[in-house]
Amino acid sequence: MARGDFWVKDTRNGGAACSTKYTVVAGTAASILAGEMVYRSGTDLVLGANGGSNTVVWVGPAATDSNETASVRGEVWIFDNPLYVFRGRPTTAANLSASNRNTQVTLDVAAGTNGAQTIDENDTVNGTFRILDYESTNDYWVDFQMAITDHLSAG
C-alpha cells in the first residue's frame, strides 16, 4: 500500500482530528503505513484488502505507521471517529458523476506490495464507504465516510 492514501478532511466538530491506539498482529514488519485503511480481525487490525466491503468491521485510516515485527505484535494509531469525513483518490476519476453521491462503494487496492488504496466508485456490492463529494476533472479526489453500521471505534 502507499503512505498517505487517505486523510481526515473534516472532523465534523471543528476540532483537531483525534486517533486511538490499537494492536496489530505480528507477522510482517510495519505492515500498515499512515493513511492506509484498516479493519478488525479478531483482536488485531489488518490492512484493508482489494474489494474491501461491509463483510468486515472497518476502523479507519492509520494516523501513524505500525511497529509490529515478524514475531511481536505492535501498535498503530487510527483515526476511528465514525463522523469524520475522509479524503482519498478514486479508482477511476472519469467514472465519477453526480449519481455517485451518497452511494456506498468498496475499497480498491492496486497490485503489488506498495499498491495504492483507492475508493472504487464502480463497485457497490456490499459497499461500506459512502461517497459525499468528489472532484473528477483536476485534482481527482473523493470525500467519504464509513458506514456507521460497518464501523468500529474504541471510544
XYZ file of C-alpha atoms in Angstrom:
155
model
C 0.000 0.000 0.000
C 1.077 3.583 -0.104
C 1.586 6.077 2.672
C -0.997 8.862 2.638
C -3.750 7.134 0.633
C -6.438 8.614 2.927
C -6.537 11.525 5.333
C -9.042 13.360 7.555
C -10.738 16.154 5.628
C -13.300 17.211 8.245
C -13.744 16.208 11.898
C -17.368 17.455 11.881
C -16.817 19.081 15.253
C -14.420 21.878 14.357
C -11.657 20.378 16.483
C -8.437 18.547 15.861
C -8.549 15.009 14.489
C -8.033 12.501 17.310
C -6.731 8.960 16.969
C -6.857 5.815 19.112
C -4.159 3.176 19.697
C -4.861 -0.403 18.513
C -2.813 -3.619 18.345
C -1.517 -5.126 15.111
C -0.915 -8.848 14.555
C 2.703 -10.000 14.291
C 3.932 -11.397 11.010
C 5.087 -8.589 8.731
C 7.252 -5.758 9.982
C 5.450 -2.397 9.872
C 2.656 -3.671 7.611
C 0.447 -0.569 7.957
C 1.537 2.872 6.787
C -0.027 6.176 7.851
C -3.021 6.893 5.657
C -3.934 3.292 4.887
C -7.420 1.932 5.664
C -7.592 -0.908 8.206
C -10.193 -3.302 9.574
C -10.557 -5.531 12.610
C -9.588 -9.200 12.516
C -10.119 -10.838 15.884
C -8.466 -8.565 18.432
C -5.997 -7.025 15.967
C -6.070 -4.670 12.999
C -5.047 -5.620 9.494
C -4.545 -3.741 6.269
C -7.585 -3.316 4.018
C -7.587 -5.649 1.012
C -8.801 -5.266 -2.557
C -12.601 -5.345 -2.722
C -12.837 -4.366 0.950
C -16.543 -4.203 1.758
C -19.088 -4.369 4.564
C -18.185 -8.027 5.173
C -15.545 -6.851 7.686
C -15.574 -4.299 10.506
C -13.699 -1.162 9.422
C -11.848 1.031 11.901
C -10.415 3.871 9.771
C -7.189 5.103 8.201
C -3.920 4.878 10.122
C -2.608 8.060 11.724
C 0.852 6.511 12.177
C 2.907 3.662 10.755
C 2.526 0.391 12.669
C 5.502 -1.013 14.586
C 4.937 -4.786 14.664
C 7.686 -7.240 13.717
C 7.682 -10.741 12.282
C 7.375 -12.223 15.780
C 5.992 -9.467 18.050
C 2.620 -7.717 17.961
C 2.750 -3.987 17.520
C 0.606 -0.876 17.749
C -0.832 1.686 15.363
C -2.858 4.858 15.920
C -6.093 5.077 13.880
C -8.487 7.911 13.018
C -11.527 5.936 14.204
C -14.295 8.502 14.672
C -17.327 7.455 12.576
C -18.297 11.091 11.991
C -15.011 12.029 10.310
C -15.032 12.778 6.606
C -12.026 11.272 4.836
C -10.462 12.217 1.518
C -8.709 9.907 -0.904
C -8.372 9.072 -4.573
C -10.994 7.390 -6.744
C -10.020 4.262 -8.662
C -11.058 5.859 -11.977
C -11.874 9.576 -11.745
C -13.585 9.609 -15.171
C -16.291 7.292 -13.768
C -17.395 9.798 -11.119
C -20.734 11.526 -11.614
C -23.497 13.062 -9.526
C -25.071 9.601 -9.222
C -22.095 8.511 -7.082
C -23.012 10.878 -4.247
C -24.447 9.018 -1.234
C -23.573 5.684 -2.839
C -21.769 3.093 -0.721
C -18.792 1.575 -2.521
C -15.781 -0.645 -1.772
C -12.023 -0.301 -1.375
C -9.738 -0.977 -4.328
C -6.083 -1.921 -3.855
C -3.600 -1.825 -6.717
C -1.416 -4.883 -7.275
C 1.980 -5.161 -5.625
C 3.422 -4.771 -2.157
C 3.020 -0.994 -2.195
C -0.260 -0.855 -4.141
C -2.298 2.272 -3.543
C -5.678 2.076 -1.803
C -8.464 3.939 -3.610
C -12.242 4.279 -3.370
C -13.800 2.072 -6.063
C -16.617 4.277 -7.338
C -18.000 1.489 -9.571
C -18.231 -1.350 -7.040
C -21.402 -1.023 -4.970
C -21.746 -4.711 -3.993
C -21.558 -4.744 -0.176
C -20.283 -1.157 -0.272
C -19.279 0.457 3.001
C -17.611 3.778 2.046
C -20.285 6.430 1.346
C -19.212 8.989 -1.260
C -20.160 12.510 -0.156
C -18.427 14.614 -2.794
C -15.780 14.349 -5.497
C -13.541 16.205 -7.953
C -13.106 14.394 -11.253
C -11.504 16.945 -13.574
C -8.376 18.384 -11.983
C -7.232 17.153 -8.587
C -9.137 13.818 -8.570
C -10.375 13.212 -5.032
C -13.312 11.608 -3.248
C -14.706 12.695 0.130
C -16.346 9.820 2.021
C -17.473 8.444 5.360
C -17.538 4.868 6.531
C -20.992 3.359 7.012
C -21.578 3.519 10.762
C -23.068 0.004 10.819
C -19.776 -1.376 9.415
C -17.518 0.651 11.704
C -15.746 0.001 14.991
C -14.430 2.639 17.346
C -12.597 2.071 20.609
C -14.128 5.230 22.056
